[in-house]
PDB file of C-alpha atoms in Angstrom:
ATOM      1  CA  UNK A 194     124.487 -19.147 -28.844  1.00 58.00           C
ATOM      2  CA  UNK A 195     125.423 -20.162 -25.555  1.00 73.00           C
ATOM      3  CA  UNK A 196     123.075 -17.356 -23.695  1.00 83.00           C
ATOM      4  CA  UNK A 197     120.004 -17.356 -21.589  1.00 84.00           C
ATOM      5  CA  UNK A 198     116.453 -17.631 -23.628  1.00 82.00           C
ATOM      6  CA  UNK A 199     114.404 -15.099 -22.030  1.00 85.00           C
ATOM      7  CA  UNK A 200     110.659 -14.878 -22.641  1.00 88.00           C
ATOM      8  CA  UNK A 201     108.275 -12.247 -20.974  1.00 92.00           C
ATOM      9  CA  UNK A 202     111.569 -11.555 -18.217  1.00 90.00           C
ATOM     10  CA  UNK A 203     112.044 -14.612 -17.825  1.00 90.00           C
ATOM     11  CA  UNK A 204     115.026 -17.518 -18.204  1.00 86.00           C
ATOM     12  CA  UNK A 205     113.310 -20.148 -20.008  1.00 87.00           C
ATOM     13  CA  UNK A 206     117.129 -22.632 -21.335  1.00 87.00           C
ATOM     14  CA  UNK A 207     119.862 -21.238 -22.645  1.00 86.00           C
ATOM     15  CA  UNK A 208     120.273 -21.012 -26.280  1.00 82.00           C
ATOM     16  CA  UNK A 209     122.728 -23.937 -27.934  1.00 78.00           C
ATOM     17  CA  UNK A 210     122.600 -23.312 -31.118  1.00 71.00           C
ATOM     18  CA  UNK A 211     121.094 -21.757 -34.240  1.00 65.00           C
ATOM     19  CA  UNK A 212     120.731 -23.180 -38.097  1.00 67.00           C
ATOM     20  CA  UNK A 213     123.147 -21.697 -40.231  1.00 71.00           C
ATOM     21  CA  UNK A 214     121.438 -20.111 -43.898  1.00 72.00           C
ATOM     22  CA  UNK A 215     118.244 -18.421 -41.414  1.00 69.00           C
ATOM     23  CA  UNK A 216     118.593 -16.582 -39.425  1.00 69.00           C
ATOM     24  CA  UNK A 217     116.113 -15.736 -35.564  1.00 69.00           C
ATOM     25  CA  UNK A 218     115.770 -19.634 -35.633  1.00 72.00           C
ATOM     26  CA  UNK A 219     118.059 -21.648 -32.785  1.00 72.00           C
ATOM     27  CA  UNK A 220     116.970 -23.972 -30.475  1.00 82.00           C
ATOM     28  CA  UNK A 221     117.065 -23.842 -26.662  1.00 85.00           C
ATOM     29  CA  UNK A 222     117.748 -26.472 -24.076  1.00 87.00           C
ATOM     30  CA  UNK A 223     114.439 -25.820 -21.676  1.00 88.00           C
ATOM     31  CA  UNK A 224     115.255 -24.866 -17.970  1.00 88.00           C
ATOM     32  CA  UNK A 225     113.423 -28.817 -16.615  1.00 89.00           C
ATOM     33  CA  UNK A 226     116.890 -30.057 -18.248  1.00 90.00           C
ATOM     34  CA  UNK A 227     119.059 -28.170 -17.176  1.00 90.00           C
ATOM     35  CA  UNK A 228     117.677 -28.311 -13.475  1.00 92.00           C
ATOM     36  CA  UNK A 229     118.187 -32.565 -14.390  1.00 92.00           C
ATOM     37  CA  UNK A 230     121.424 -31.985 -15.516  1.00 92.00           C
ATOM     38  CA  UNK A 231     122.398 -30.507 -12.388  1.00 93.00           C
ATOM     39  CA  UNK A 232     120.362 -32.752 -10.435  1.00 94.00           C
ATOM     40  CA  UNK A 233     121.775 -36.341 -11.565  1.00 94.00           C
ATOM     41  CA  UNK A 234     125.858 -34.102 -11.269  1.00 94.00           C
ATOM     42  CA  UNK A 235     125.042 -33.500  -7.288  1.00 94.00           C
ATOM     43  CA  UNK A 236     123.979 -36.714  -6.759  1.00 92.00           C
ATOM     44  CA  UNK A 237     126.454 -38.280  -8.660  1.00 91.00           C
ATOM     45  CA  UNK A 238     129.891 -36.332  -6.731  1.00 92.00           C
ATOM     46  CA  UNK A 239     130.515 -34.090  -9.821  1.00 92.00           C
ATOM     47  CA  UNK A 240     130.031 -37.377 -12.012  1.00 91.00           C
ATOM     48  CA  UNK A 241     127.206 -36.822 -15.507  1.00 90.00           C
ATOM     49  CA  UNK A 242     124.765 -40.161 -15.819  1.00 91.00           C
ATOM     50  CA  UNK A 243     122.832 -39.140 -18.458  1.00 90.00           C
ATOM     51  CA  UNK A 244     118.725 -39.072 -18.591  1.00 92.00           C
ATOM     52  CA  UNK A 245     117.247 -43.105 -17.646  1.00 92.00           C
ATOM     53  CA  UNK A 246     115.145 -45.834 -19.745  1.00 90.00           C
ATOM     54  CA  UNK A 247     113.938 -48.576 -19.301  1.00 91.00           C
ATOM     55  CA  UNK A 248     115.377 -50.214 -22.612  1.00 90.00           C
ATOM     56  CA  UNK A 249     112.079 -51.327 -24.038  1.00 93.00           C
ATOM     57  CA  UNK A 250     110.235 -51.025 -27.255  1.00 94.00           C
ATOM     58  CA  UNK A 251     106.185 -50.891 -27.530  1.00 95.00           C
ATOM     59  CA  UNK A 252     103.476 -51.169 -29.566  1.00 95.00           C
ATOM     60  CA  UNK A 253     100.397 -48.760 -29.022  1.00 95.00           C
ATOM     61  CA  UNK A 254      97.114 -51.089 -28.384  1.00 95.00           C
ATOM     62  CA  UNK A 255      94.913 -48.699 -30.337  1.00 93.00           C
ATOM     63  CA  UNK A 256      93.007 -52.524 -32.044  1.00 93.00           C
ATOM     64  CA  UNK A 257      90.019 -53.191 -30.278  1.00 93.00           C
ATOM     65  CA  UNK A 258      91.184 -56.798 -30.633  1.00 94.00           C
ATOM     66  CA  UNK A 259      94.341 -57.125 -29.563  1.00 93.00           C
ATOM     67  CA  UNK A 260      93.705 -55.677 -26.857  1.00 94.00           C
ATOM     68  CA  UNK A 261      91.175 -58.697 -26.700  1.00 93.00           C
ATOM     69  CA  UNK A 262      93.830 -60.926 -27.478  1.00 95.00           C
ATOM     70  CA  UNK A 263      95.697 -59.787 -24.772  1.00 94.00           C
ATOM     71  CA  UNK A 264      93.005 -60.491 -21.709  1.00 94.00           C
ATOM     72  CA  UNK A 265      92.612 -56.205 -21.753  1.00 94.00           C
ATOM     73  CA  UNK A 266      88.837 -54.710 -19.141  1.00 92.00           C
ATOM     74  CA  UNK A 267      87.423 -52.871 -21.831  1.00 91.00           C
ATOM     75  CA  UNK A 268      87.833 -49.895 -19.751  1.00 93.00           C
ATOM     76  CA  UNK A 269      91.785 -50.586 -19.085  1.00 94.00           C
ATOM     77  CA  UNK A 270      94.428 -49.648 -21.273  1.00 96.00           C
ATOM     78  CA  UNK A 271      97.842 -49.717 -22.197  1.00 96.00           C
ATOM     79  CA  UNK A 272     100.597 -50.505 -24.385  1.00 96.00           C
ATOM     80  CA  UNK A 273     103.018 -53.651 -24.691  1.00 96.00           C
ATOM     81  CA  UNK A 274     105.905 -54.809 -25.000  1.00 96.00           C
ATOM     82  CA  UNK A 275     107.452 -55.783 -28.141  1.00 96.00           C
ATOM     83  CA  UNK A 276     111.228 -55.549 -26.992  1.00 95.00           C
ATOM     84  CA  UNK A 277     113.319 -55.218 -24.197  1.00 94.00           C
ATOM     85  CA  UNK A 278     117.336 -55.038 -23.954  1.00 91.00           C
ATOM     86  CA  UNK A 279     118.415 -57.353 -22.314  1.00 88.00           C
ATOM     87  CA  UNK A 280     120.815 -55.846 -20.470  1.00 85.00           C
ATOM     88  CA  UNK A 281     118.594 -54.118 -18.298  1.00 90.00           C
ATOM     89  CA  UNK A 282     117.525 -54.855 -15.210  1.00 92.00           C
ATOM     90  CA  UNK A 283     113.734 -54.846 -17.294  1.00 93.00           C
ATOM     91  CA  UNK A 284     114.681 -58.104 -18.792  1.00 92.00           C
ATOM     92  CA  UNK A 285     114.682 -59.570 -16.179  1.00 93.00           C
ATOM     93  CA  UNK A 286     111.098 -58.570 -14.826  1.00 96.00           C
ATOM     94  CA  UNK A 287     109.405 -58.182 -18.095  1.00 96.00           C
ATOM     95  CA  UNK A 288     108.187 -60.586 -21.081  1.00 95.00           C
ATOM     96  CA  UNK A 289     107.473 -59.159 -24.414  1.00 95.00           C
ATOM     97  CA  UNK A 290     103.899 -59.251 -25.211  1.00 95.00           C
ATOM     98  CA  UNK A 291     103.524 -57.647 -21.785  1.00 96.00           C
ATOM     99  CA  UNK A 292     100.728 -54.478 -21.586  1.00 97.00           C
ATOM    100  CA  UNK A 293     102.382 -51.561 -18.775  1.00 97.00           C
ATOM    101  CA  UNK A 294      98.588 -50.197 -17.228  1.00 96.00           C
ATOM    102  CA  UNK A 295     100.467 -47.450 -15.098  1.00 96.00           C
ATOM    103  CA  UNK A 296     103.077 -46.230 -15.061  1.00 96.00           C
ATOM    104  CA  UNK A 297     103.877 -44.249 -10.967  1.00 94.00           C
ATOM    105  CA  UNK A 298     100.139 -44.898 -10.488  1.00 93.00           C
ATOM    106  CA  UNK A 299      99.437 -43.059 -13.433  1.00 93.00           C
ATOM    107  CA  UNK A 300      97.287 -44.923 -16.160  1.00 95.00           C
ATOM    108  CA  UNK A 301      98.854 -45.314 -20.094  1.00 96.00           C
ATOM    109  CA  UNK A 302      96.799 -45.013 -23.093  1.00 96.00           C
ATOM    110  CA  UNK A 303      96.276 -46.782 -25.567  1.00 96.00           C
ATOM    111  CA  UNK A 304      98.801 -44.678 -27.211  1.00 95.00           C
ATOM    112  CA  UNK A 305     100.895 -44.870 -24.888  1.00 94.00           C
ATOM    113  CA  UNK A 306     100.048 -40.948 -23.664  1.00 95.00           C
ATOM    114  CA  UNK A 307     100.219 -40.388 -19.434  1.00 95.00           C
ATOM    115  CA  UNK A 308      98.112 -37.472 -18.546  1.00 93.00           C
ATOM    116  CA  UNK A 309     100.494 -34.045 -18.798  1.00 92.00           C
ATOM    117  CA  UNK A 310      99.826 -30.354 -17.625  1.00 88.00           C
ATOM    118  CA  UNK A 311      95.156 -29.057 -17.040  1.00 87.00           C
ATOM    119  CA  UNK A 312      94.291 -31.900 -19.996  1.00 89.00           C
ATOM    120  CA  UNK A 313      97.333 -32.402 -22.515  1.00 94.00           C
ATOM    121  CA  UNK A 314      98.962 -35.521 -23.016  1.00 95.00           C
ATOM    122  CA  UNK A 315     101.976 -36.562 -22.995  1.00 94.00           C
ATOM    123  CA  UNK A 316     104.549 -39.384 -24.412  1.00 93.00           C
ATOM    124  CA  UNK A 317     104.793 -41.433 -20.738  1.00 92.00           C
ATOM    125  CA  UNK A 318     108.996 -41.295 -21.651  1.00 90.00           C
ATOM    126  CA  UNK A 319     107.985 -38.172 -19.818  1.00 91.00           C
ATOM    127  CA  UNK A 320     107.733 -39.612 -15.993  1.00 91.00           C
ATOM    128  CA  UNK A 321     110.800 -41.372 -17.151  1.00 90.00           C
ATOM    129  CA  UNK A 322     113.415 -38.029 -17.922  1.00 90.00           C
ATOM    130  CA  UNK A 323     111.992 -36.742 -14.244  1.00 91.00           C
ATOM    131  CA  UNK A 324     113.374 -39.381 -12.808  1.00 94.00           C
ATOM    132  CA  UNK A 325     116.627 -40.084 -11.930  1.00 94.00           C
ATOM    133  CA  UNK A 326     119.596 -42.925 -12.298  1.00 93.00           C
ATOM    134  CA  UNK A 327     118.849 -46.044  -9.935  1.00 92.00           C
ATOM    135  CA  UNK A 328     115.686 -44.873  -8.927  1.00 94.00           C
ATOM    136  CA  UNK A 329     112.639 -46.673  -8.684  1.00 94.00           C
ATOM    137  CA  UNK A 330     109.184 -46.611 -11.148  1.00 94.00           C
ATOM    138  CA  UNK A 331     106.372 -48.813 -10.665  1.00 96.00           C
ATOM    139  CA  UNK A 332     105.058 -50.673 -13.477  1.00 96.00           C
ATOM    140  CA  UNK A 333     101.308 -51.343 -13.901  1.00 97.00           C
ATOM    141  CA  UNK A 334     101.691 -54.989 -15.736  1.00 97.00           C
ATOM    142  CA  UNK A 335      99.473 -57.379 -17.429  1.00 96.00           C
ATOM    143  CA  UNK A 336     100.797 -60.489 -17.395  1.00 96.00           C
ATOM    144  CA  UNK A 337      99.084 -63.695 -19.232  1.00 94.00           C
ATOM    145  CA  UNK A 338      95.473 -62.380 -17.661  1.00 92.00           C
ATOM    146  CA  UNK A 339      96.832 -61.526 -14.454  1.00 95.00           C
ATOM    147  CA  UNK A 340      97.909 -58.398 -13.350  1.00 96.00           C
ATOM    148  CA  UNK A 341     100.642 -57.179 -11.035  1.00 96.00           C
ATOM    149  CA  UNK A 342     103.074 -54.778  -9.923  1.00 97.00           C
ATOM    150  CA  UNK A 343     106.574 -54.388 -10.534  1.00 97.00           C
ATOM    151  CA  UNK A 344     109.839 -52.263  -9.877  1.00 96.00           C
ATOM    152  CA  UNK A 345     111.334 -51.777 -12.107  1.00 95.00           C
ATOM    153  CA  UNK A 346     115.199 -49.439 -11.031  1.00 94.00           C
ATOM    154  CA  UNK A 347     116.035 -47.024 -13.769  1.00 90.00           C
ATOM    155  CA  UNK A 348     119.355 -46.922 -15.569  1.00 92.00           C
ATOM    156  CA  UNK A 349     121.599 -45.840 -18.660  1.00 89.00           C
ATOM    157  CA  UNK A 350     121.163 -47.030 -20.770  1.00 85.00           C
ATOM    158  CA  UNK A 351     124.579 -49.861 -21.622  1.00 80.00           C
ATOM    159  CA  UNK A 352     126.278 -50.618 -24.340  1.00 76.00           C
ATOM    160  CA  UNK A 353     127.866 -53.552 -26.053  1.00 72.00           C
ATOM    161  CA  UNK A 354     129.861 -51.442 -27.648  1.00 69.00           C
ATOM    162  CA  UNK A 355     130.657 -48.056 -26.299  1.00 67.00           C
ATOM    163  CA  UNK A 356     128.966 -45.686 -29.088  1.00 70.00           C
ATOM    164  CA  UNK A 357     130.879 -42.093 -27.103  1.00 70.00           C
ATOM    165  CA  UNK A 358     134.702 -42.782 -25.978  1.00 70.00           C
ATOM    166  CA  UNK A 359     137.330 -39.337 -25.863  1.00 76.00           C
ATOM    167  CA  UNK A 360     140.757 -38.798 -26.003  1.00 80.00           C
ATOM    168  CA  UNK A 361     140.753 -42.687 -26.085  1.00 78.00           C
ATOM    169  CA  UNK A 362     141.171 -45.399 -28.452  1.00 78.00           C
ATOM    170  CA  UNK A 363     139.332 -48.575 -28.471  1.00 75.00           C
ATOM    171  CA  UNK A 364     139.699 -51.787 -26.458  1.00 76.00           C
ATOM    172  CA  UNK A 365     138.706 -53.454 -30.237  1.00 79.00           C
ATOM    173  CA  UNK A 366     139.067 -53.711 -33.591  1.00 81.00           C
ATOM    174  CA  UNK A 367     136.098 -54.542 -36.115  1.00 84.00           C
ATOM    175  CA  UNK A 368     136.896 -55.382 -40.044  1.00 87.00           C
ATOM    176  CA  UNK A 369     135.648 -57.670 -42.077  1.00 90.00           C
ATOM    177  CA  UNK A 370     132.445 -58.059 -39.385  1.00 87.00           C
ATOM    178  CA  UNK A 371     134.802 -59.305 -37.045  1.00 90.00           C
ATOM    179  CA  UNK A 372     135.539 -57.463 -33.525  1.00 86.00           C
ATOM    180  CA  UNK A 373     138.818 -58.392 -32.075  1.00 87.00           C
ATOM    181  CA  UNK A 374     139.408 -57.431 -28.064  1.00 82.00           C
TER     182      UNK A 374
END
């Protein structure tokens, strides 16, 4: 564990973990993830910020009646925003029940995918995974039969209560469902 993973004399990632009780089964961290990590650390003066997120939950729009209800033209495709996290840039620019038609100029299919290599498709989150903290993304939006573009700043999600803290005690205490600060 921890060495380079090689395929056809090329490094394809770093061995990360193996499955206990099984032979020759393991996980690797692929090169694009390592490159993103290194670039993120370089951009942020040695500090890792992580992968950004929009802070939204979406629903596929594969149902014809649903697309008609939201005013989509027959040739249009997209995904419906079903929830927006409050501590994100998207919260001030997007609304629940907006339809995302495009992301950075790429058409979003009704199943939430965008074009990938050759004729493949991948989740629209892939476009976001190529961004860094503070990068801007342009979303084509359909709201109340109006089509417009919105620029949203991508950033790692902020938690109301920190989920990971190392070498420090929390500044709060939870007892019987109550949070004491």
